[in-house]
JSON list of C-alpha atoms and ligand atoms in Angstrom, two decimals:
[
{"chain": "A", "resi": 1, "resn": "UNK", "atom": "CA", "xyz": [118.32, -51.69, -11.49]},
{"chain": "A", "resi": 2, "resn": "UNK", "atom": "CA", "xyz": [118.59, -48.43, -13.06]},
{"chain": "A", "resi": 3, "resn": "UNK", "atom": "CA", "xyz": [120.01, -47.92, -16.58]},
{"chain": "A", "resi": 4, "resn": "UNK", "atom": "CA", "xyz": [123.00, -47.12, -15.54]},
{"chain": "A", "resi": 5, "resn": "UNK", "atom": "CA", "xyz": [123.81, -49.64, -12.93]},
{"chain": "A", "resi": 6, "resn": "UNK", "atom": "CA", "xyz": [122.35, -51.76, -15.62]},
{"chain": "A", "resi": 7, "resn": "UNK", "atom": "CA", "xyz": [124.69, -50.10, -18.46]},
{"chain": "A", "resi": 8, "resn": "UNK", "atom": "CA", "xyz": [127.58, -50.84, -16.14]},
{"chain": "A", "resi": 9, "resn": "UNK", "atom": "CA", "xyz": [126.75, -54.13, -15.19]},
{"chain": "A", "resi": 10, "resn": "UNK", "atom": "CA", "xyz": [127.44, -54.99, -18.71]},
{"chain": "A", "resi": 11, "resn": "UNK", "atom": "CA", "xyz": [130.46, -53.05, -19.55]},
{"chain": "A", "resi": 12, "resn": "UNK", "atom": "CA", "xyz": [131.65, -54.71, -16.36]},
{"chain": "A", "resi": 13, "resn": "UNK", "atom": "CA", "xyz": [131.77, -57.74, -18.74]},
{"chain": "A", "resi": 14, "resn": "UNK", "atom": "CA", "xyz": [133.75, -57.14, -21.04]},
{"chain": "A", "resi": 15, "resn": "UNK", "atom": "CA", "xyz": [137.29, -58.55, -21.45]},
{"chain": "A", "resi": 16, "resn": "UNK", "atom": "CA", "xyz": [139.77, -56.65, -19.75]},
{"chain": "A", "resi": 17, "resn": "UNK", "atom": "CA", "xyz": [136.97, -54.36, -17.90]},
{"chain": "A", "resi": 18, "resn": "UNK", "atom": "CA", "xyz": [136.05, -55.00, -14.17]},
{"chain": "A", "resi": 19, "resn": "UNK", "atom": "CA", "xyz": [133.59, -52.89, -11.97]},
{"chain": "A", "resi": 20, "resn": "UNK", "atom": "CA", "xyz": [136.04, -49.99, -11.69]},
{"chain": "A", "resi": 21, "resn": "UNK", "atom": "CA", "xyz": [137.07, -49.24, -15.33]},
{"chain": "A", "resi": 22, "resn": "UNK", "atom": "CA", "xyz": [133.10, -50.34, -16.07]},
{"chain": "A", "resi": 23, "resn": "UNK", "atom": "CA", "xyz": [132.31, -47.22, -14.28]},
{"chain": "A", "resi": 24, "resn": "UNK", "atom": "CA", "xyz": [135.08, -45.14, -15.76]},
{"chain": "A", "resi": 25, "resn": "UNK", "atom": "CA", "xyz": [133.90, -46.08, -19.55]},
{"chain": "A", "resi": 26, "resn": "UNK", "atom": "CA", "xyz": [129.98, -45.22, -18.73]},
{"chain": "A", "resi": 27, "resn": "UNK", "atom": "CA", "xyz": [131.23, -41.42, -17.55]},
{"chain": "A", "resi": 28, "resn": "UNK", "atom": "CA", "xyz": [133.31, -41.08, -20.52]},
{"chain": "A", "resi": 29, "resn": "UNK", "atom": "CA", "xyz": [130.75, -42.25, -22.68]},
{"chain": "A", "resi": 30, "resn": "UNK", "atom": "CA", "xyz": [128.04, -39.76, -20.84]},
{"chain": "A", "resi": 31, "resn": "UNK", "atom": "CA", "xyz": [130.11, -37.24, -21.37]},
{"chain": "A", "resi": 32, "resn": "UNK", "atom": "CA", "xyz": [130.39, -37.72, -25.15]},
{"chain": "A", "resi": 33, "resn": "UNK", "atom": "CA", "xyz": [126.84, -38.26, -25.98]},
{"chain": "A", "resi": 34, "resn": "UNK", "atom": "CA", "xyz": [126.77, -37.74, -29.29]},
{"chain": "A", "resi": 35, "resn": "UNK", "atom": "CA", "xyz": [130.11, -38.09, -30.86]},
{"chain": "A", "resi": 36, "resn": "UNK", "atom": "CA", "xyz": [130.76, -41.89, -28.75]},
{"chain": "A", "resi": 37, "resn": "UNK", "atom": "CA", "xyz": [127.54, -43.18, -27.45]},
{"chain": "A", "resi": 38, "resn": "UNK", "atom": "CA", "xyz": [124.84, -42.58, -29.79]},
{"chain": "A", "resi": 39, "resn": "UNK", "atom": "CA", "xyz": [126.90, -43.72, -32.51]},
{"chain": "A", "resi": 40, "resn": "UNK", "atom": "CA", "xyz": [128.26, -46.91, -30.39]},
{"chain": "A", "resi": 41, "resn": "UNK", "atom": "CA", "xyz": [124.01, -47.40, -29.87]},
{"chain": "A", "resi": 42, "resn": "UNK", "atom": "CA", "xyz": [123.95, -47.57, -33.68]},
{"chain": "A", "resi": 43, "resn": "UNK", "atom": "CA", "xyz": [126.89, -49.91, -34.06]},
{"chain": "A", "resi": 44, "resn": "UNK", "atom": "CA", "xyz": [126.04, -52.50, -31.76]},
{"chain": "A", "resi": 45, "resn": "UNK", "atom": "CA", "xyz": [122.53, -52.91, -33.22]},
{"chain": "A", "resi": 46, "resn": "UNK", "atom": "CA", "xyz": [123.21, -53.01, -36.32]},
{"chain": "A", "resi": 47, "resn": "UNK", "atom": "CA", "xyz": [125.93, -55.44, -35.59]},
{"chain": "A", "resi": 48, "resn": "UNK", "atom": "CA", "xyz": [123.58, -57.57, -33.14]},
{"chain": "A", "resi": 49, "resn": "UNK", "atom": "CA", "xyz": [121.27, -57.50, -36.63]},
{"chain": "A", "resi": 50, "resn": "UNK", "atom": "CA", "xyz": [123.60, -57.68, -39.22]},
{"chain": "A", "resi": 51, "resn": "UNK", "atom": "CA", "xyz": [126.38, -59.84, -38.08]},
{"chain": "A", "resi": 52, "resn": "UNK", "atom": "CA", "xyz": [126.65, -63.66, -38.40]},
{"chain": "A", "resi": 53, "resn": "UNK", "atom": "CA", "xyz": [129.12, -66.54, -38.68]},
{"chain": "A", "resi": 54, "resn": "UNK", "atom": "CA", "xyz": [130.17, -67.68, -41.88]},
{"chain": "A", "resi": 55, "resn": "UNK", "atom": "CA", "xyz": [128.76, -71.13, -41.81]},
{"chain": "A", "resi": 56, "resn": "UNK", "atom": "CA", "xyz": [131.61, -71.92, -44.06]},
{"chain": "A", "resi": 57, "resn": "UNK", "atom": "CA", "xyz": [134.51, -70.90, -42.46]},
{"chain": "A", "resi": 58, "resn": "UNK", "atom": "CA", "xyz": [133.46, -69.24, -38.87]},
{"chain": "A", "resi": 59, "resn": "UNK", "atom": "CA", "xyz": [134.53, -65.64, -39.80]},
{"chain": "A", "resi": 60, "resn": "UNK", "atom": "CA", "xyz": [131.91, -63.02, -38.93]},
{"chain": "A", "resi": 61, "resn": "UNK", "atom": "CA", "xyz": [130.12, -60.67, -41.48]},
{"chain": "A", "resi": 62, "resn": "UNK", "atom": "CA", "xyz": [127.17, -59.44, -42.83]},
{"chain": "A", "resi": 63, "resn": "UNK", "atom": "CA", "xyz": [127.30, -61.51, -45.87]},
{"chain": "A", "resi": 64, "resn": "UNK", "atom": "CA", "xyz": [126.62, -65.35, -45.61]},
{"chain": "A", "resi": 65, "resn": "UNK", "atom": "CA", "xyz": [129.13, -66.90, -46.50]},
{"chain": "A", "resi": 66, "resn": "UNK", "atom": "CA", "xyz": [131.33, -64.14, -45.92]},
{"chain": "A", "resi": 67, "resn": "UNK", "atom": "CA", "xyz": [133.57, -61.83, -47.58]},
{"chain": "A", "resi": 68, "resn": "UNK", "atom": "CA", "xyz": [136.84, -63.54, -47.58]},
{"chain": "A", "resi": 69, "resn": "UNK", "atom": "CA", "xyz": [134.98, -66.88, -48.73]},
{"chain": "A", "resi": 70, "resn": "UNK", "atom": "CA", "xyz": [133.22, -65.59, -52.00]},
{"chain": "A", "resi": 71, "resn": "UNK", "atom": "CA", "xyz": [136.64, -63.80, -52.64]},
{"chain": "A", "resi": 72, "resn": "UNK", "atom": "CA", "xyz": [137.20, -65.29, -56.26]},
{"chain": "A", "resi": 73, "resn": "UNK", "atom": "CA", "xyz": [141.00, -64.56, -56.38]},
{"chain": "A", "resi": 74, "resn": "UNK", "atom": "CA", "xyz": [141.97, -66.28, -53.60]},
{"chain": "A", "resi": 75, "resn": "UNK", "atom": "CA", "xyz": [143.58, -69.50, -53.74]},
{"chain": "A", "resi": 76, "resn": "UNK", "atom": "CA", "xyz": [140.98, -71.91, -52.86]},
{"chain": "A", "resi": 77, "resn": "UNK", "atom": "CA", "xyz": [143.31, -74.97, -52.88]},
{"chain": "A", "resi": 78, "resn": "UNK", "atom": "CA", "xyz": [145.23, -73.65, -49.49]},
{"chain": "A", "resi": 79, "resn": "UNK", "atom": "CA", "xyz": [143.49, -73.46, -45.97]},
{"chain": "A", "resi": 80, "resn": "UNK", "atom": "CA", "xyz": [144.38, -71.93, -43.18]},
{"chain": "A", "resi": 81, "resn": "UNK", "atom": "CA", "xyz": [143.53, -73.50, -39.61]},
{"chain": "A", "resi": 82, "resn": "UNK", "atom": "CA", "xyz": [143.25, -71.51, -36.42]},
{"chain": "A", "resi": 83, "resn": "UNK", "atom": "CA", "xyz": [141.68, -71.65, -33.35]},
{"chain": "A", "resi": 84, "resn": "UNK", "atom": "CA", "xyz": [139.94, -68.17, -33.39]},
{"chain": "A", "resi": 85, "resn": "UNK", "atom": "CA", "xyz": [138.18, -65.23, -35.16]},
{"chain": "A", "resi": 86, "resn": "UNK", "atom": "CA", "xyz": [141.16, -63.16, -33.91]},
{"chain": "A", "resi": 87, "resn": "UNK", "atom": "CA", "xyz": [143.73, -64.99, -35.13]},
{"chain": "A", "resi": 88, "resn": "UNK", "atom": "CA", "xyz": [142.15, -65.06, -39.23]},
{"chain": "A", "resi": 89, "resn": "UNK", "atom": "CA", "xyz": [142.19, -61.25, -38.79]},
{"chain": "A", "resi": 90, "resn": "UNK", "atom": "CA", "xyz": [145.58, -60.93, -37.53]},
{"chain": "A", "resi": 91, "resn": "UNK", "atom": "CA", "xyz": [146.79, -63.03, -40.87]},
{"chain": "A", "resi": 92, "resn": "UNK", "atom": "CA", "xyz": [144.24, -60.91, -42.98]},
{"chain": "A", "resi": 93, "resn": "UNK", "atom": "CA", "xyz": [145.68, -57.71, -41.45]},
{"chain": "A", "resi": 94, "resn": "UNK", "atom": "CA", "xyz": [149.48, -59.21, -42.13]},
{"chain": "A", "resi": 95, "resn": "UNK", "atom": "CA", "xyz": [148.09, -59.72, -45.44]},
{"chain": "A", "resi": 96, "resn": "UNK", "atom": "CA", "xyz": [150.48, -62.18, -45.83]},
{"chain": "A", "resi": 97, "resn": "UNK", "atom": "CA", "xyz": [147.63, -65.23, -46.72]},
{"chain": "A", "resi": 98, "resn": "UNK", "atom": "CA", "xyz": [145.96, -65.50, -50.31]},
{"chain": "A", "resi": 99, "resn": "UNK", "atom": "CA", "xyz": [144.10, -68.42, -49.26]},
{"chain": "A", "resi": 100, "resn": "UNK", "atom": "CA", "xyz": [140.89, -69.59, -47.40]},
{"chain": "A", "resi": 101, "resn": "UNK", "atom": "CA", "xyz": [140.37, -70.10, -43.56]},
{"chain": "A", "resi": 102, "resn": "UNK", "atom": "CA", "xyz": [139.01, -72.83, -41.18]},
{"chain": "A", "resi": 103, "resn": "UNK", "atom": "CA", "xyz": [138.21, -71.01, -37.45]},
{"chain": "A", "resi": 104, "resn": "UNK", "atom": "CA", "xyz": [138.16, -74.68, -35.20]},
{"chain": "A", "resi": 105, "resn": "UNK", "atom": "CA", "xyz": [136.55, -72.06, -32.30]},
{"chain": "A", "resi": 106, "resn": "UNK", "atom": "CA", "xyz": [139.03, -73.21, -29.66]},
{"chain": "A", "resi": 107, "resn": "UNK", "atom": "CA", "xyz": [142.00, -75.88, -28.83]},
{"chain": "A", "resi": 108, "resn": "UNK", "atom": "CA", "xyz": [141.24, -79.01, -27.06]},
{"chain": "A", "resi": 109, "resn": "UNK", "atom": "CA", "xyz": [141.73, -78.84, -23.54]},
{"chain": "A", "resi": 110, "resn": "UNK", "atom": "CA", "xyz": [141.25, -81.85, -21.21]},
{"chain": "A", "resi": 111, "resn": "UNK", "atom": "CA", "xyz": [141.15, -79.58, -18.27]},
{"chain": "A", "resi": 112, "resn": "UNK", "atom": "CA", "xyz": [138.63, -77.20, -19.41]},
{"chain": "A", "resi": 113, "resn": "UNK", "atom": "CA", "xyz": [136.71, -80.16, -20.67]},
{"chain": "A", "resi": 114, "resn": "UNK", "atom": "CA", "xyz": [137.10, -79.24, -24.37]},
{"chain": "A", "resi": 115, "resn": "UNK", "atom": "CA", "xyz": [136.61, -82.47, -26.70]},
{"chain": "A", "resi": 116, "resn": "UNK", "atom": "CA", "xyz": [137.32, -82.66, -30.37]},
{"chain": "A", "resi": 117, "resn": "UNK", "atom": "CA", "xyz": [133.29, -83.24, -31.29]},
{"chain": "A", "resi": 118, "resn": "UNK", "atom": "CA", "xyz": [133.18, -79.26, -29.69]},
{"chain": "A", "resi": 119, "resn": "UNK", "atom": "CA", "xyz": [135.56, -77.60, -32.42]},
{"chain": "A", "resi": 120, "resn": "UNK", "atom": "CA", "xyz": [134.57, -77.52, -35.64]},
{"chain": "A", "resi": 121, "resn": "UNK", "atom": "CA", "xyz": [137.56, -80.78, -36.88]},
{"chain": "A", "resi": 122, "resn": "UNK", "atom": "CA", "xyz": [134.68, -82.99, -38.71]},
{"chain": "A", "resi": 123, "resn": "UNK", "atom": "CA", "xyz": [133.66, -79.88, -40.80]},
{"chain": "A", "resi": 124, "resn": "UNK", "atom": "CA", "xyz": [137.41, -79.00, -41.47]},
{"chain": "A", "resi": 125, "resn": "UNK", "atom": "CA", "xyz": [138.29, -82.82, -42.52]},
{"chain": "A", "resi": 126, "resn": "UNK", "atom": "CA", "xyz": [134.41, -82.69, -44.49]},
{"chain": "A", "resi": 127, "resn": "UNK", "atom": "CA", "xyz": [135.56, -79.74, -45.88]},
{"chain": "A", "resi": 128, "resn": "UNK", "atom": "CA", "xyz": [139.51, -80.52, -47.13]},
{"chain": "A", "resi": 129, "resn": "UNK", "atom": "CA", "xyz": [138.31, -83.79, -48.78]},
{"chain": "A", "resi": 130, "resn": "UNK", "atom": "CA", "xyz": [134.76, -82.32, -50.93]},
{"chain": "A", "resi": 131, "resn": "UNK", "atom": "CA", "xyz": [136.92, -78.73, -51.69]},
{"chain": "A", "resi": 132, "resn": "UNK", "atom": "CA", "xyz": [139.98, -80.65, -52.96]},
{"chain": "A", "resi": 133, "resn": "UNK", "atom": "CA", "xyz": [142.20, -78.94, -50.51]},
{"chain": "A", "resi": 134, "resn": "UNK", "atom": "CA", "xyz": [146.01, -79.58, -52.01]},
{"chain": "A", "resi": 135, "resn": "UNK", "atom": "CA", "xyz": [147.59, -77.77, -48.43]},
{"chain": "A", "resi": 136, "resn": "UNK", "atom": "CA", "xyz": [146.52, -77.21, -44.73]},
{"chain": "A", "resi": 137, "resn": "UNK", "atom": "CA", "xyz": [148.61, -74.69, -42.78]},
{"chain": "A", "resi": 138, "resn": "UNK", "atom": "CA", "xyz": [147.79, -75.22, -39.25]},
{"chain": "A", "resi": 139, "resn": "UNK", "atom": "CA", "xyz": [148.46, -71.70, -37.37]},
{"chain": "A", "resi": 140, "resn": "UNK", "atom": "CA", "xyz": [147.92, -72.83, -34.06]},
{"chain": "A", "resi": 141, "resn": "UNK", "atom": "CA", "xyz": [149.76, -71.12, -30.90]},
{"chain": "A", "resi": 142, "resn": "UNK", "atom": "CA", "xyz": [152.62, -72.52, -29.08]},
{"chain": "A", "resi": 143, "resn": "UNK", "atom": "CA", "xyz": [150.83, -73.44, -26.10]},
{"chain": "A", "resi": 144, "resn": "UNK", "atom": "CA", "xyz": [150.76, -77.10, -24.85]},
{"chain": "A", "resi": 145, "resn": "UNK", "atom": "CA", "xyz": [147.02, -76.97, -26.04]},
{"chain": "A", "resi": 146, "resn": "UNK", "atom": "CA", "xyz": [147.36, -75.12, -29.30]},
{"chain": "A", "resi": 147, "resn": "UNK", "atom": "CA", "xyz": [149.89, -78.08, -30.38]},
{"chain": "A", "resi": 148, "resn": "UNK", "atom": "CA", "xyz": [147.76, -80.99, -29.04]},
{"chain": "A", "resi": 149, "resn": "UNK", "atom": "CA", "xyz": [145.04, -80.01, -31.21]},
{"chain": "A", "resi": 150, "resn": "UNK", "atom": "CA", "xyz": [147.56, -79.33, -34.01]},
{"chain": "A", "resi": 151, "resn": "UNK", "atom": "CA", "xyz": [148.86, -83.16, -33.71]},
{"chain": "A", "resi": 152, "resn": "UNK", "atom": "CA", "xyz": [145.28, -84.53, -33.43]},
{"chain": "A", "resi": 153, "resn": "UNK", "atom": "CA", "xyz": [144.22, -82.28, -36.36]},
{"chain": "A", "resi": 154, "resn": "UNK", "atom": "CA", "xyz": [147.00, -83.36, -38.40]},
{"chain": "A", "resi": 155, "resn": "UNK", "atom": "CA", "xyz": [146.13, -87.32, -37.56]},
{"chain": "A", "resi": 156, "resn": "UNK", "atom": "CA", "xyz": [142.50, -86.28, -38.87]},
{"chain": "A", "resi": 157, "resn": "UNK", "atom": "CA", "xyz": [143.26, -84.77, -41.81]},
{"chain": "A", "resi": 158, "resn": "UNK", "atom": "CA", "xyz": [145.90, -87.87, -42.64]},
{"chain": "A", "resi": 159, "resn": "UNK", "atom": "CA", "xyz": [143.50, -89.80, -44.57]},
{"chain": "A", "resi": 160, "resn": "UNK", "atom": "CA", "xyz": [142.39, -86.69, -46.65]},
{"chain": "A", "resi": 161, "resn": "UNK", "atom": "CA", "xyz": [145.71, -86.83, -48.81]},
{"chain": "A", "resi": 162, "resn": "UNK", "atom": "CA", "xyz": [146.06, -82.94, -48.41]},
{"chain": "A", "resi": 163, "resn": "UNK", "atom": "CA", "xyz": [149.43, -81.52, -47.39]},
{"chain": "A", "resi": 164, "resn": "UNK", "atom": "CA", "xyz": [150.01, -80.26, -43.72]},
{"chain": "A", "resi": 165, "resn": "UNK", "atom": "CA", "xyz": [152.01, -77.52, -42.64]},
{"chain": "A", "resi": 166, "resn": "UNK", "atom": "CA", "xyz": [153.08, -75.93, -39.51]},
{"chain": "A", "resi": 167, "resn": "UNK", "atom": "CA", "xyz": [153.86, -72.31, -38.73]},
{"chain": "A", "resi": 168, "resn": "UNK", "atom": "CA", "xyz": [157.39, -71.80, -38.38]},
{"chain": "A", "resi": 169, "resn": "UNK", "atom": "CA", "xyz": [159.32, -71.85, -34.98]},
{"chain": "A", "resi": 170, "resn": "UNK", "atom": "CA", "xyz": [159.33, -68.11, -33.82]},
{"chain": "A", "resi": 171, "resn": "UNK", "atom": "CA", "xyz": [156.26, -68.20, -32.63]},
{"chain": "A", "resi": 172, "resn": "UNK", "atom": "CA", "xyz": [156.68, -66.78, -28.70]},
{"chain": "A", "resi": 173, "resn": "UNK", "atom": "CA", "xyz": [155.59, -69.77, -26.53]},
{"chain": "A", "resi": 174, "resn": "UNK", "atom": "CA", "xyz": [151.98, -69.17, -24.77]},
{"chain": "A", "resi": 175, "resn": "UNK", "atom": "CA", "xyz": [151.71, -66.32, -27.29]},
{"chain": "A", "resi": 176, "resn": "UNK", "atom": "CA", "xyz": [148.66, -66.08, -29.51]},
{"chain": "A", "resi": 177, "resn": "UNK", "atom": "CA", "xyz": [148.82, -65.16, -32.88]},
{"chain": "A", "resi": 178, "resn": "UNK", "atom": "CA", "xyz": [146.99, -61.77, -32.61]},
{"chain": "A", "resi": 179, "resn": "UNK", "atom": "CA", "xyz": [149.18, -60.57, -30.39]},
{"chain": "A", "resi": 180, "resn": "UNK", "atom": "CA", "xyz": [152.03, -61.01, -32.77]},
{"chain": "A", "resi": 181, "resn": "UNK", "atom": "CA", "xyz": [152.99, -58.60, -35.05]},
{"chain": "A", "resi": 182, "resn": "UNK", "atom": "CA", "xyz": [152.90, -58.47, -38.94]},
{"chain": "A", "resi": 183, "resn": "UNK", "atom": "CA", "xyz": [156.74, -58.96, -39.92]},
{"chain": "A", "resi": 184, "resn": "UNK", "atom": "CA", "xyz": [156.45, -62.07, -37.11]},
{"chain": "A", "resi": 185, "resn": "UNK", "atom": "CA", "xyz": [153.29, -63.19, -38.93]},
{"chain": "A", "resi": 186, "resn": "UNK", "atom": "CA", "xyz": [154.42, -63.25, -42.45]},
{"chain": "A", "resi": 187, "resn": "UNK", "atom": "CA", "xyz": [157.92, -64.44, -41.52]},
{"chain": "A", "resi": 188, "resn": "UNK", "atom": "CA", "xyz": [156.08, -67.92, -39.80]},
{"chain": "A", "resi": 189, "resn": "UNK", "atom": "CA", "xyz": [153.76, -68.02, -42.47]},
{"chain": "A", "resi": 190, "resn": "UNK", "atom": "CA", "xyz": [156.85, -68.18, -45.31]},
{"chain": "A", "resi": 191, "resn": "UNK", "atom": "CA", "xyz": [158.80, -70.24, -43.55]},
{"chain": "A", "resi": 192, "resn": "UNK", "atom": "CA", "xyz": [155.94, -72.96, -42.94]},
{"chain": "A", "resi": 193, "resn": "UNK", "atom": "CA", "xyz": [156.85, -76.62, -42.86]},
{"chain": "B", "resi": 1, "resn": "LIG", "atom": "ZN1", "xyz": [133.76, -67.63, -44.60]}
]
């Protein structure tokens, strides 16, 4: 394969991007060689080198644990649940959350064979009970799955004596959080029950 069958191959991969638009991006990035694609070389690598999860919380960053967990002035008594990376950086953009996050790395799903034992529930429920967790706000989408695992998180964390909330109703059914804007955001976040 030559490098840039190879090259879009790849970009072919990514989210949103078939064959088509694969080749479209490799032209545009040919044709801005040294203002897009040499420094796009340099990000990636030093992402693929510098990058991991927070074994904490799930974020990514270069620090481990990261940024948002070794944040002193953040209220370490309030948690934050959701199901992706995504959605803790829509609530950090809002900037509408002072406290700490739990990524669970998915909802459970009995059609796409996801089980509780493959999101990260046992280190949230280790987690709420050795950190002395006084509130979990489960941010969660609206989606069938997205309030299964809420409910089964909840009955998890029951035993734990911590508090659990619920984003507000406004949240657009099927919708995920980082699609939602930052008014939206901070408006379910007050209004948590
Ligand atoms: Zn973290």
């Amino acid at each position: 394969m030559s490098p840039l069958d190879r090259l879009t191959h790849l970009i072919a991969k990514l989210p949103g991007l078939g064959p088509r638009s694969a080749r479209r991006v490799v032209l545009f990035l040919l044709k801005r060689r040294e203002a897009l694609l040499v420094p796009l070389i340099q990000a990636l690598s030093e992402t693929a080198e510098a990058v991991q999860q927070c074994p904490v919380c799930g974020n990514w960053d270069v620090q481990s644990p990261c940024a948002i967990c070794r944040e002193t002035a953040r209220d370490a008594t309030l948690l934050c649940v959701v199901e992706d990376v995504a959605d803790l950086w829509a609530l950090e953009r809002s900037g509408a959350f002072k406290g700490r996050y739990h990524v669970l790395g998915g909802t459970l799903s009995a059609l796409d064979g996801v089980r509780p034992a493959d999101l990260r529930i046992e280190a949230l429920v280790q987690r709420v009970t050795t950190d002395h967790i006084g509130e979990v706000i489960l941010a969660l989408s609206a989606t069938v799955e997205g309030q299964t695992t809420a409910h089964y998180v909840a009955q998890q964390l029951a035993a734990t004596g911590a508090k659990v909330s619920h984003l507000a109703h406004g949240l657009p059914v099927g919708g995920e959080l980082d699609y939602l804007d930052d008014g939206t955001l901070t408006a379910a976040l007050q209004a948590r029950r």
